[in-house]
Coordinates of C-alpha atoms and ligand atoms in Angstrom, one line a residue:
X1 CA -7.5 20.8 -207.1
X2 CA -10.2 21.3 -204.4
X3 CA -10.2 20.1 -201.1
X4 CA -13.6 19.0 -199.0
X5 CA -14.9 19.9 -196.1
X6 CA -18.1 18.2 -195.5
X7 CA -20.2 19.4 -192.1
X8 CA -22.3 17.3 -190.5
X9 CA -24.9 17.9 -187.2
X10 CA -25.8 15.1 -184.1
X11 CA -28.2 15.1 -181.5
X12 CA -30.6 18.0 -182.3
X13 CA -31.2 20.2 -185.2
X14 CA -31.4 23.7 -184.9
X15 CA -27.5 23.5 -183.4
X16 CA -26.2 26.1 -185.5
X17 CA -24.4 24.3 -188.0
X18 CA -24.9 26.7 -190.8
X19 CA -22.6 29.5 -188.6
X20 CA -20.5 26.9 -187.7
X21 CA -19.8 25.8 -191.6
X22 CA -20.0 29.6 -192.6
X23 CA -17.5 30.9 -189.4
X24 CA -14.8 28.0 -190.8
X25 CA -15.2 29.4 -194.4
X26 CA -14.4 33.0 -192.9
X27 CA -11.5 31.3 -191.1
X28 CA -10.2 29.9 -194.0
X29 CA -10.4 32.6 -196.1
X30 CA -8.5 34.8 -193.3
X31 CA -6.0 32.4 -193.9
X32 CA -5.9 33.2 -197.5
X33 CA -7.6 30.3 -199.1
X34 CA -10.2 30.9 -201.6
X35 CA -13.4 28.9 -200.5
X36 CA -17.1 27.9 -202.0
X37 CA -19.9 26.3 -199.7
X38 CA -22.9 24.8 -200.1
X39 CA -25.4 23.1 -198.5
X40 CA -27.4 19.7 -199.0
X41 CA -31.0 20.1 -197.6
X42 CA -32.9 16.3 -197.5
X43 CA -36.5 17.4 -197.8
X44 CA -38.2 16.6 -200.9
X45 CA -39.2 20.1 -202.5
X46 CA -37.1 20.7 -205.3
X47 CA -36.0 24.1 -203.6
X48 CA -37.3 26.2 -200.9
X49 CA -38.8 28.8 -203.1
X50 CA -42.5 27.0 -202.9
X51 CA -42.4 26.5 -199.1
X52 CA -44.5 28.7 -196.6
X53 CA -41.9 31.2 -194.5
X54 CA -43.4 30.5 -191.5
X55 CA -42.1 26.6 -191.8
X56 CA -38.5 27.5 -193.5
X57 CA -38.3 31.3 -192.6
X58 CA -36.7 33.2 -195.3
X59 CA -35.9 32.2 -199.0
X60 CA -32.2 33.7 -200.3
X61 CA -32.0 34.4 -203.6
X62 CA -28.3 33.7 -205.5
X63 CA -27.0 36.1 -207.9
X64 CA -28.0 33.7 -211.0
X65 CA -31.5 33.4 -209.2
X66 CA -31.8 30.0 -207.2
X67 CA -34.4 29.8 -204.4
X68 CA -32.3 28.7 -201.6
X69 CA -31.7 28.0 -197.9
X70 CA -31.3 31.0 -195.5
X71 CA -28.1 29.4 -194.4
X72 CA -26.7 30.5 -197.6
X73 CA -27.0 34.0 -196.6
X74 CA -25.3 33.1 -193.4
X75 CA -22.4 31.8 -195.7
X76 CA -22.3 34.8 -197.7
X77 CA -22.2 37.5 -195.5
X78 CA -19.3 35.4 -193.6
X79 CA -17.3 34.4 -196.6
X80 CA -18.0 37.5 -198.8
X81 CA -18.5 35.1 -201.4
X82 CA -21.5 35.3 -204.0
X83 CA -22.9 31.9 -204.7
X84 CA -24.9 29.9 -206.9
X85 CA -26.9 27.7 -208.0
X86 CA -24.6 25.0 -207.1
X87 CA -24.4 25.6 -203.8
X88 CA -28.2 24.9 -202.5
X89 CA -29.1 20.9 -203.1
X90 CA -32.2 19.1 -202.1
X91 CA -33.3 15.8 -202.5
X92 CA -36.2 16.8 -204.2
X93 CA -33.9 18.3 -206.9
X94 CA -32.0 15.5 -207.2
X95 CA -34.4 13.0 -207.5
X96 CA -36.3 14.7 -210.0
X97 CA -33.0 15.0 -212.0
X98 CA -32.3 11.5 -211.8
X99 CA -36.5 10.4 -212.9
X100 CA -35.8 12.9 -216.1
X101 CA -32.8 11.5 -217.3
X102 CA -34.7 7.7 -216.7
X103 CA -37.3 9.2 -218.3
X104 CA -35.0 10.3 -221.3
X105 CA -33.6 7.0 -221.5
X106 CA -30.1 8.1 -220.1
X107 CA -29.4 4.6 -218.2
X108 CA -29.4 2.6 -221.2
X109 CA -31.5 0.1 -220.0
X110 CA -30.0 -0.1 -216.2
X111 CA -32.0 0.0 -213.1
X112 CA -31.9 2.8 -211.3
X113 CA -31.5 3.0 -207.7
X114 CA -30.2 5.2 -204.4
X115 CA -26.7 3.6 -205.3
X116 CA -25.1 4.4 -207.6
X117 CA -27.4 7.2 -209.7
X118 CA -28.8 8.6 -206.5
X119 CA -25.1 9.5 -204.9
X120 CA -23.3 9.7 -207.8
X121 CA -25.8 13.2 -208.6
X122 CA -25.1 13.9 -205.0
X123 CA -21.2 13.4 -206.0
X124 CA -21.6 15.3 -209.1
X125 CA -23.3 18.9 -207.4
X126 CA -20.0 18.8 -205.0
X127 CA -17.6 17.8 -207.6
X128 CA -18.9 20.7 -210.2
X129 CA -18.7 23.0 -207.3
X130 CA -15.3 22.4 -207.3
X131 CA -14.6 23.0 -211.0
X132 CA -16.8 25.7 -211.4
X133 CA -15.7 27.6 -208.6
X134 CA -12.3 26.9 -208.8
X135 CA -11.9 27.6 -205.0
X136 CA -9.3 26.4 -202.8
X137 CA -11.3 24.6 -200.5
X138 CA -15.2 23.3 -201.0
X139 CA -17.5 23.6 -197.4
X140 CA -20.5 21.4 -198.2
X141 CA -23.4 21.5 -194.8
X142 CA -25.8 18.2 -194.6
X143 CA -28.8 19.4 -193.6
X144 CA -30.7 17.7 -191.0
X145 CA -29.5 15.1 -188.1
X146 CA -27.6 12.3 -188.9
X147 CA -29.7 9.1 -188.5
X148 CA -32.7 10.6 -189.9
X149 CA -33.6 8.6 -192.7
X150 CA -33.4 11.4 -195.6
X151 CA -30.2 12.7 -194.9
X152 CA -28.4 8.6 -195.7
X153 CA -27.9 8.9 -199.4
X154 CA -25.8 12.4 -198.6
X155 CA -24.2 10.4 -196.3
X156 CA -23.0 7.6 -197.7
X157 CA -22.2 10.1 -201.1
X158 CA -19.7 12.2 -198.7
X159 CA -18.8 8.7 -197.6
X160 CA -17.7 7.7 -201.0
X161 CA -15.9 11.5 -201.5
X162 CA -13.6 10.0 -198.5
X163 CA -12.9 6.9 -200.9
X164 CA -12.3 8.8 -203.9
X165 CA -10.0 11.0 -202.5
X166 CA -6.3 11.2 -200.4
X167 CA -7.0 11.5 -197.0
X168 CA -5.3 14.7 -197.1
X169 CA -8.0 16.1 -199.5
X170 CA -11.4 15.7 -197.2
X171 CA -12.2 16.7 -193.7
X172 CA -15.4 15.6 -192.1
X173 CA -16.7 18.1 -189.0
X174 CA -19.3 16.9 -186.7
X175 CA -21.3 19.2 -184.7
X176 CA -23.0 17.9 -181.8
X177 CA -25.1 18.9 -178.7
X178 CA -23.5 17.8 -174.8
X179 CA -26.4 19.1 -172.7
X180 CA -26.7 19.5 -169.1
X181 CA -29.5 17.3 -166.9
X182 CA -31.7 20.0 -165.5
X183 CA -31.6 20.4 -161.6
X184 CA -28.1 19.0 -161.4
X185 CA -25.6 21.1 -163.5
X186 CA -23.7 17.9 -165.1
X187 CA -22.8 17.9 -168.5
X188 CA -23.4 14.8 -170.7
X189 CA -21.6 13.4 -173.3
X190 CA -23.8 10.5 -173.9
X191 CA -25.8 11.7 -176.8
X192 CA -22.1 13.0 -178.5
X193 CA -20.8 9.3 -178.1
X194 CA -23.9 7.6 -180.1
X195 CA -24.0 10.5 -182.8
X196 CA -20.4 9.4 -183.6
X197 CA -21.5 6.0 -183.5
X198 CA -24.3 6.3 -185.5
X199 CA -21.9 8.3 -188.2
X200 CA -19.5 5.5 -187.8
X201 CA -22.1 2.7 -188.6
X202 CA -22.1 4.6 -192.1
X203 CA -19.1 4.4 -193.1
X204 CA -17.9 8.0 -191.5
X205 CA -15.4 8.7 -188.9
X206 CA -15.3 12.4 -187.8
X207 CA -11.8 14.0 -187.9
X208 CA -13.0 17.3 -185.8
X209 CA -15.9 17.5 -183.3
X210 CA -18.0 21.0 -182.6
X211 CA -19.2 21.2 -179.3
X212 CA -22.4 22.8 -178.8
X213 CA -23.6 23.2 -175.1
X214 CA -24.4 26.0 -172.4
X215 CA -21.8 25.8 -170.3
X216 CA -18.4 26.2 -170.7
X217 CA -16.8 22.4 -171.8
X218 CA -13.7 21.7 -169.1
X219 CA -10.9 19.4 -169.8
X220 CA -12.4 16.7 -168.2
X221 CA -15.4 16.3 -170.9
X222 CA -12.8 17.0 -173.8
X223 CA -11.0 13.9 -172.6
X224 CA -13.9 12.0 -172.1
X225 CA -15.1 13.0 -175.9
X226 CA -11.5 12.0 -177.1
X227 CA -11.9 9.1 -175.8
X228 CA -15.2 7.6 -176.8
X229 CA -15.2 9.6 -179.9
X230 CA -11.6 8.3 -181.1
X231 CA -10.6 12.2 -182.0
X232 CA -7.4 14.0 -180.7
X233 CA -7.9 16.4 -177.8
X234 CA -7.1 19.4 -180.1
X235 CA -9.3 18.3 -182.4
X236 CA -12.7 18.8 -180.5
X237 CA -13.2 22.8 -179.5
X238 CA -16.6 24.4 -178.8
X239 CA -19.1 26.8 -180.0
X240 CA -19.7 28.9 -177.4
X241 CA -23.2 30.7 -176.9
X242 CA -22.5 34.5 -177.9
X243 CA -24.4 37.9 -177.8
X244 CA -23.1 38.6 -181.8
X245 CA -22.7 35.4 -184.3
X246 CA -19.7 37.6 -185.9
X247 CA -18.5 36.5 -182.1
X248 CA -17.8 32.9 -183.5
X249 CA -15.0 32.5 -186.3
X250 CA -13.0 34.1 -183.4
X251 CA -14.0 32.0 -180.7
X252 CA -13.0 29.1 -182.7
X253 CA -9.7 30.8 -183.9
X254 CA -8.8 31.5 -180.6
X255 CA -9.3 27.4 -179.9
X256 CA -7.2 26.5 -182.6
X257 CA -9.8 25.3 -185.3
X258 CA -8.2 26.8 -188.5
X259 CA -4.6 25.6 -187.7
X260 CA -6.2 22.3 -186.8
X261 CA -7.9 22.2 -190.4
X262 CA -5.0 23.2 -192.0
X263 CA -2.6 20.7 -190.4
X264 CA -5.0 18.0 -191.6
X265 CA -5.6 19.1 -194.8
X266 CA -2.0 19.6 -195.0
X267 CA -2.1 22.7 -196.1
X268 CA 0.4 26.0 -195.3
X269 CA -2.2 29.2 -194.7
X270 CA -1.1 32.7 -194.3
X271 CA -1.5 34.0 -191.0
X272 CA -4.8 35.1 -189.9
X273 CA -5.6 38.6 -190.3
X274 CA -7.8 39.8 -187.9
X275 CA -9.9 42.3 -189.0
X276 CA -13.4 40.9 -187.7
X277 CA -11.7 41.2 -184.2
X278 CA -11.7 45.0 -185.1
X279 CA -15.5 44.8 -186.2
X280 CA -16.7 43.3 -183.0
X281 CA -14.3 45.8 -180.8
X282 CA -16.6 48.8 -182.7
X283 CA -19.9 46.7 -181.9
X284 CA -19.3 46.5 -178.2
X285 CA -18.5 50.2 -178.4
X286 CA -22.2 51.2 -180.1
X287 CA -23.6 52.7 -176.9
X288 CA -26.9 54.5 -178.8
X289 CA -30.0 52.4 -179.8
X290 CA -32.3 53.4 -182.6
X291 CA -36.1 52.0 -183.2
X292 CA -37.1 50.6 -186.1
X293 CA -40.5 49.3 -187.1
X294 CA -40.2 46.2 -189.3
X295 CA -43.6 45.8 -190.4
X296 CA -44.4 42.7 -192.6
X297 CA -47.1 39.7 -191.9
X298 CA -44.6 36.7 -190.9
X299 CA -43.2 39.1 -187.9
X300 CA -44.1 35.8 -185.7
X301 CA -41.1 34.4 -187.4
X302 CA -37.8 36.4 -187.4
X303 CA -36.4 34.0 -189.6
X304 CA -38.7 35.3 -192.2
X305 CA -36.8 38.3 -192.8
X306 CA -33.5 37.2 -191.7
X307 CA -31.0 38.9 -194.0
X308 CA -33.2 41.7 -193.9
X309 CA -33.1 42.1 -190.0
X310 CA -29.3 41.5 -190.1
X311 CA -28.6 44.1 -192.5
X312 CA -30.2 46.3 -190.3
X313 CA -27.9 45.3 -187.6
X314 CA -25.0 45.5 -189.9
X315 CA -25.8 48.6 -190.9
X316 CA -26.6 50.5 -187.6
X317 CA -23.4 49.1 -185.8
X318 CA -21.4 50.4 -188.8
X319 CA -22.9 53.8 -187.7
X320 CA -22.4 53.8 -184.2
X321 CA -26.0 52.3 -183.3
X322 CA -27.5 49.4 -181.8
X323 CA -30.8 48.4 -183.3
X324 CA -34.1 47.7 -182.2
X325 CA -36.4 46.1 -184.3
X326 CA -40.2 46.6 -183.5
X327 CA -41.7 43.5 -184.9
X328 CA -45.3 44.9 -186.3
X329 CA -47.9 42.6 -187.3
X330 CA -49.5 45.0 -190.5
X331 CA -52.5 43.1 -189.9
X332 CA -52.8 44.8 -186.9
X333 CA -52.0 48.4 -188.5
X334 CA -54.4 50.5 -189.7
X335 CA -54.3 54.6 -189.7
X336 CA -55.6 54.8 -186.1
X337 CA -53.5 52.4 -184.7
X338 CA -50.8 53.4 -186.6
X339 CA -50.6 56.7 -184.4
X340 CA -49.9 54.8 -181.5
X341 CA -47.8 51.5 -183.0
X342 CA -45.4 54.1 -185.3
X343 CA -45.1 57.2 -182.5
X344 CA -41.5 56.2 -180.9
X345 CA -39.8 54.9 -184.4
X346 CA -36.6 56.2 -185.7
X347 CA -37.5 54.3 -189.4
X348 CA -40.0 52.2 -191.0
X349 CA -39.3 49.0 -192.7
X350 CA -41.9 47.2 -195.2
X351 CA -39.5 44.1 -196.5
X352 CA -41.2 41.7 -198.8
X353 CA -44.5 40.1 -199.3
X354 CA -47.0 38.0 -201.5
X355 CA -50.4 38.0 -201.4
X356 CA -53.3 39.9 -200.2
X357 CA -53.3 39.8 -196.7
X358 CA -51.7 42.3 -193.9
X359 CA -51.6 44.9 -197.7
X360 CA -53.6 47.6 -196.1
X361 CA -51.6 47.8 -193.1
X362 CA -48.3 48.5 -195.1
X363 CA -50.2 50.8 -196.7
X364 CA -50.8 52.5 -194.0
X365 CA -47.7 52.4 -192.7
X366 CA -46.0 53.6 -195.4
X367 CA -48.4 57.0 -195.2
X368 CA -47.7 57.5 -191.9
X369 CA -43.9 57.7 -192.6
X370 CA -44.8 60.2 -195.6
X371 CA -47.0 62.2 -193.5
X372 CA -44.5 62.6 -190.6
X373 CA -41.0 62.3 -192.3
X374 CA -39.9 59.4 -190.6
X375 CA -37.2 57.5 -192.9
X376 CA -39.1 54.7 -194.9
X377 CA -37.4 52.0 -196.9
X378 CA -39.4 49.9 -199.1
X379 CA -38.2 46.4 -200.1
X380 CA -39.5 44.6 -203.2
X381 CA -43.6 44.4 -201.9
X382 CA -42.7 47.8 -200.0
X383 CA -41.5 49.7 -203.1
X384 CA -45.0 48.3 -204.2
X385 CA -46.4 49.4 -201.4
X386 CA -45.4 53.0 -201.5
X387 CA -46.1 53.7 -204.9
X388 CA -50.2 52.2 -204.2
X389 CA -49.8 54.8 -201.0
X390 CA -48.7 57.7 -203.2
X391 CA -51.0 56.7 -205.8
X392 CA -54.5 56.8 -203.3
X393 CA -53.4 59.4 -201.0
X394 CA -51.2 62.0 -202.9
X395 CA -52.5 61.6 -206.6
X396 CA -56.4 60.7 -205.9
X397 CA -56.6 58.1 -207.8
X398 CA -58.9 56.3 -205.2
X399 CA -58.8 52.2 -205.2
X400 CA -55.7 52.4 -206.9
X401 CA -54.0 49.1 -206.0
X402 CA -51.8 45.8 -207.1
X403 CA -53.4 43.0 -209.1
X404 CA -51.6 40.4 -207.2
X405 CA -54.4 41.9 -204.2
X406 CA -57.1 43.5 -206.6
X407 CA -57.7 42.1 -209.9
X408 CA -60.3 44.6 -211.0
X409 CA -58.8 47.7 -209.8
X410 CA -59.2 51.1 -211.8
X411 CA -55.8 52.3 -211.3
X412 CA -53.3 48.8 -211.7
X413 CA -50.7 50.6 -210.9
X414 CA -48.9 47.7 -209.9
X415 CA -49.4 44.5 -212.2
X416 CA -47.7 42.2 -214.1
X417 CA -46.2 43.1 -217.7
X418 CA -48.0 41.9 -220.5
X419 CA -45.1 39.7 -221.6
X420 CA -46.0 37.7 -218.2
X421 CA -49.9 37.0 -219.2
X422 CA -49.8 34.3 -221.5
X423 CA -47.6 32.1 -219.2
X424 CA -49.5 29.3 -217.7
X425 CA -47.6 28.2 -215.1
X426 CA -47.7 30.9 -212.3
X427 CA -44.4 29.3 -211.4
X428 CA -42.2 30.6 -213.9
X429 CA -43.0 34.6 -213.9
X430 CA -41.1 35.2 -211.4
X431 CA -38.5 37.5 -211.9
X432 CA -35.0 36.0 -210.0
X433 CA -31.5 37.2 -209.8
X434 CA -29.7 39.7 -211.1
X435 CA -30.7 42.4 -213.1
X436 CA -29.2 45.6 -213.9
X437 CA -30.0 49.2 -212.8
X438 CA -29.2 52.4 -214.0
X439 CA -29.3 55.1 -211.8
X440 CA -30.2 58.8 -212.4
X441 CA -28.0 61.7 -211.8
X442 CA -28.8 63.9 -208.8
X443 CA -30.5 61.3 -206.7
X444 CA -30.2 60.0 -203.3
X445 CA -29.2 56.4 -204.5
X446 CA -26.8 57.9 -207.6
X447 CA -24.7 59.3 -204.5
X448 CA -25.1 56.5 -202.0
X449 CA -24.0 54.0 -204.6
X450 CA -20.9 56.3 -206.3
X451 CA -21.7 54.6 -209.6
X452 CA -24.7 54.9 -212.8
X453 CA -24.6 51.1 -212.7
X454 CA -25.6 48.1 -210.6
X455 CA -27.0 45.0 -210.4
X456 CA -29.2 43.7 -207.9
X457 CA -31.3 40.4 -207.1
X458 CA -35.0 40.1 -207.6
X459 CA -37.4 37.9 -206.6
X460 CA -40.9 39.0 -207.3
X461 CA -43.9 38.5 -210.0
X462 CA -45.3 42.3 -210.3
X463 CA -44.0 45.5 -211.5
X464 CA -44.9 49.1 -211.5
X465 CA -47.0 50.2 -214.0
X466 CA -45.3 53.0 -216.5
X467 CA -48.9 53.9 -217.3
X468 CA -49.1 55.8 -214.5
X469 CA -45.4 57.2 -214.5
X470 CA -45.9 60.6 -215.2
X471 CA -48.5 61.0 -212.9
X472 CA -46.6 59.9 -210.0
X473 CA -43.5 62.4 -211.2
X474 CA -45.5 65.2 -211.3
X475 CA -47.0 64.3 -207.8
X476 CA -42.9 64.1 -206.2
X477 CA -41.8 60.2 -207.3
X478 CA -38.3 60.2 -208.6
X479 CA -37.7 57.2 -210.4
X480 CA -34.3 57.2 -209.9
X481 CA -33.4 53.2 -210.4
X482 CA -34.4 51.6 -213.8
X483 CA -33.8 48.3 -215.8
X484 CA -32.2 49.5 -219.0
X485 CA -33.3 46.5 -220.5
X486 CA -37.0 46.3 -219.8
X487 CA -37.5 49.8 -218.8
X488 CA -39.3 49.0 -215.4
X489 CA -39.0 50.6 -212.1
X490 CA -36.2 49.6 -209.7
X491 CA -35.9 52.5 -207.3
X492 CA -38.1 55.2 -206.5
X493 CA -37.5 58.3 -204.2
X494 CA -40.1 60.8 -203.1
X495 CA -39.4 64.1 -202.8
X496 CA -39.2 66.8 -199.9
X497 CA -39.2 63.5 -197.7
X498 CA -35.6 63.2 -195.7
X499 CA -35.5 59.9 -197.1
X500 CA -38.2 57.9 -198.8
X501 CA -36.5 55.4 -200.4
X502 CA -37.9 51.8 -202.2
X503 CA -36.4 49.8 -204.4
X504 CA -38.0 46.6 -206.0
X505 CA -35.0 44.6 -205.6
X506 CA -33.9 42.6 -202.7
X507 CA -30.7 44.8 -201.5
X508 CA -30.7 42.7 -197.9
X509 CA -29.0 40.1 -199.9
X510 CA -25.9 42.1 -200.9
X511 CA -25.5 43.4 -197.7
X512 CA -22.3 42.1 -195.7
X513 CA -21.3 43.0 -192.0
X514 CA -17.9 44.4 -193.0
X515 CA -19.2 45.6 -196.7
X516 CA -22.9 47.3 -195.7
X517 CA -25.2 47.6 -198.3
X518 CA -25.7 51.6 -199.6
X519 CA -29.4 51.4 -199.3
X520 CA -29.4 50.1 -195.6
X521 CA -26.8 52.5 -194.6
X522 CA -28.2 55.6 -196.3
X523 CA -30.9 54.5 -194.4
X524 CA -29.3 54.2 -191.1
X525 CA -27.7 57.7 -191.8
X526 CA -30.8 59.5 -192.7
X527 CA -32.5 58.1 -188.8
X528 CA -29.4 59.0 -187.2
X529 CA -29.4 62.4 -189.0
X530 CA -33.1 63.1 -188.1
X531 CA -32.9 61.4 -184.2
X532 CA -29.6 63.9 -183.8
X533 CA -31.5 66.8 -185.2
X534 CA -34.8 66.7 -182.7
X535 CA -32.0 65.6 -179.7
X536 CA -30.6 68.8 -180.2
Ligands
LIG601 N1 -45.7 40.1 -204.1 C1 -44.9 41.0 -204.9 C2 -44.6 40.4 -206.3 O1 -44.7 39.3 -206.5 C3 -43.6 41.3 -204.2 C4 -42.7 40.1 -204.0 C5 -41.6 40.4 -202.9 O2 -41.7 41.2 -202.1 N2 -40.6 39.6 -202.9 O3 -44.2 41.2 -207.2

């Protein structure tokens, strides 16, 4: 049997709920409980795969290939957990679950409406969570601000959990906002005080609140909250502003949080072991920065390339390294003004991409890392990107290019398989998920990964042409990653070059801060290797 923890956000958005939710689920698992999260978003696309990464920043892909939420890749990298399917919910998704099965004639005549089919869907996703999973404890986020008008049928379905359930068995956590009034440094708990009321009024009464504010919260505003919130003193602790969100699960240790879930869960945990104390102590010691060039057309939103920016920071600390990432427009990259945008870099970075715009400048970029030896790691669209640089500039085979940018090219050397041409819908050639790899003997990744076998997540249309294999072999490429199954290119290596890596998978989302992903740290290595080598 599963118990619930159900994670709910006041005042503002944007409050950091999703580390909040994913820094309990490290906490309880450091207390030896095995735990499963997911998160309820209330907009109305099915699933974030469709939606522009400028509005929603970056799309993380599950192991069994769901579109989801970048909070999920906050939960895995915290929990070490892979998810699924399951744990990425939208209203979009649920609605159109509930119209198909009218549709089908499910209901048996009934009407349908927001209670019962609505919720009871919304009941089901948490309740299959739990028996699929089999974990200990079930961490479910509700995105959004309560009182917004799309998050009430999550609401009153986590509601209805509570009813379902011993009181023992669900925990609701509220995170809220207590700001200060600029000019006077005061903090308020106004806006705390209605949020709980407003979660009262349906039907929810908070067992633990999260304080989220820039100051330090005294005693005095605890009491206060207690008070007007109707929650024990020892029940409300804050999220503190940190440098490092690995900083959190042991801020909120260190105020109690996971004995205080425990207790009301009424549950025994082991004690807490506290090996990400030990992780931060190494990050505060990384004295050393390296530059690396991230260069990618959504740089204008971080977000966009969020688990690839923190594997990169993951990565570097493990080696001894801060990281700073140069944010390059490649629209703004071409080979003149790569000279002067690429001269100070450590590394290159082209993470991935659709479409035709901003191409050229990856191109580019990934020449000028050729040309001068600088470490280059392709991801998905920059594996793509190398092999059309290789392609042009070290085979001659001018205008080579991708059909996703050049329809008519001469040399395709990126396009889609034929398999994918008589399929209608756009939509659904997508490769997503896992796939194997098999790796070849006496390469860079065979000894990085210490195995012949992997399996990676994909989330992309195109694939490299085998056409033009041989001709890229003979040129250097070492296509030292391939799908056993459909015999396309996973990983390629080039030759002579210190490290030239791209692989057509998305690695980023494998990578964990204690567990560092092979490709990002043979990366790191390989810049640390070269920086030491012209310090000497
Ligand atoms: N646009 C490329 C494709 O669809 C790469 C996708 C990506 O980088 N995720 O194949």
């Amino acid at each position: 049997m599963s118990k619930f923890i159900f994670i709910t956000g006041g005042v503002v958005s944007g409050i950091g709920k999703g580390i909040v939710g994913a820094s309990v689920g490290r906490l309880l698992k450091d207390r030896g409980f095995s735990v499963f999260m997911q998160k309820f978003d209330p907009y109305i696309n099915v699933d974030p795969g469709t939606m522009s990464p400028y509005q929603h920043g970056e799309v993380f892909v599950t192991k069994d290939g769901a579109e989801t939420d970048l909070d999920l890749g906050h939960y895995e990298r915290f929990i070490d957990e892979e998810l699924t399917q399951r744990s990425n919910v939208t209203t979009g998704r649920i609605y159109s679950e509930v119209i198909q099965k009218e549709r089908r004639g499910d209901y048996n005549g009934s009407t349908v409406q927001v209670i019962p089919h609505i919720t009871d869907r919304i009941k089901g996703y948490v309740y299959k969570a739990a028996e699929e999973s089999k974990a200990d404890i079930i961490i479910t986020e509700i995105g959004g601000t309560v009182g917004d008008i799309e998050s009430l049928p999550f609401i009153e379905a986590i509601r209805q959990i509570h009813a379902e359930n011993k009181k023992e068995d669900v925990l609701f956590i509220h995170i809220t906002l207590v700001p200060t009034i600029p000019g006077s440094d005061e903090l308020k708990t106004k806006p705390t005080q209605h949020s709980f009321k407003q979660l009262m009024s349906q039907g929810i009464k908070t067992n633990i609140i999260v304080v989220r504010s820039s100051e330090k919260i005294s005693d005095e505003i605890k009491n206060k909250i207690s008070l007007f919130c109707d929650v024990p003193k020892s029940a409300i602790v804050q999220s503190e502003n940190v440098d490092f969100i690995y900083e959190v699960p042991v801020r909120l240790h260190k105020q109690g949080l996971d004995d205080y879930i425990l207790h009301k869960l009424n549950l025994k945990g082991d004690k807490n072991n506290n090996h990400w104390e030990e992780m931060l102590q190494s990050i505060k010691n990384a004295k050393d920065t390296i530059e690396i060039g991230l260069v990618g057309k959504y740089v204008q939103l971080h977000d966009a390339y969020l688990s690839v920016s923190q594997a990169l920071i993951d990565a570097s600390y493990k080696n001894g390294y801060k990281v700073n990432i140069h944010w390059i427009n490649s629209e703004e990259v071409d080979e003149e003004s790569s000279k002067k945008l690429f001269k100070d870099l450590d590394g290159i970075i082209v993470p991935g991409g659709f479409g035709r715009r901003g191409v050229e400048g990856m191109i580019s970029a990934s020449k000028y890392a050729r040309e001068n030896n600088i470490p280059y790691f392709g991801i998905c669209f920059g594996m793509q990107i190398a092999i059309i640089d290789i392609a042009r500039n070290v085979c001659g085979l001018v205008g080579a290019d991708s059909t996703e940018k050049d329809e008519h090219t001469k040399y395709p050397v990126i396009s889609l398989m034929e398999s994918q041409f008589d399929i209608e819908n756009i939509g659904g050639t997508l490769r997503l998920g896992n796939y194997d790899c098999k790796l070849l003997e006496n390469t860079k990744v065979r000894k990085l990964y210490g195995k012949d076998l992997i399996q990676e997540r994909h989330r992309h249309r195109y694939e490299f042409n085998n056409k033009f294999k041989e001709q890229l072999e003979k040129q250097g490429v070492v296509f030292s990653g391939i799908n056993p199954e459909l015999n396309l290119a996973e990983i390629i290596e080039y030759n002579g070059a210190d490290y030239f890596v791209a692989c057509q998978f998305h690695p980023e989302f494998k990578s964990r801060p204690n567990k560092v992903h092979p490709l990002f740290d043979g990366f790191i290595k390989a810049i640390i290797k070269r920086k030491e080598k012209i310090n000497k």
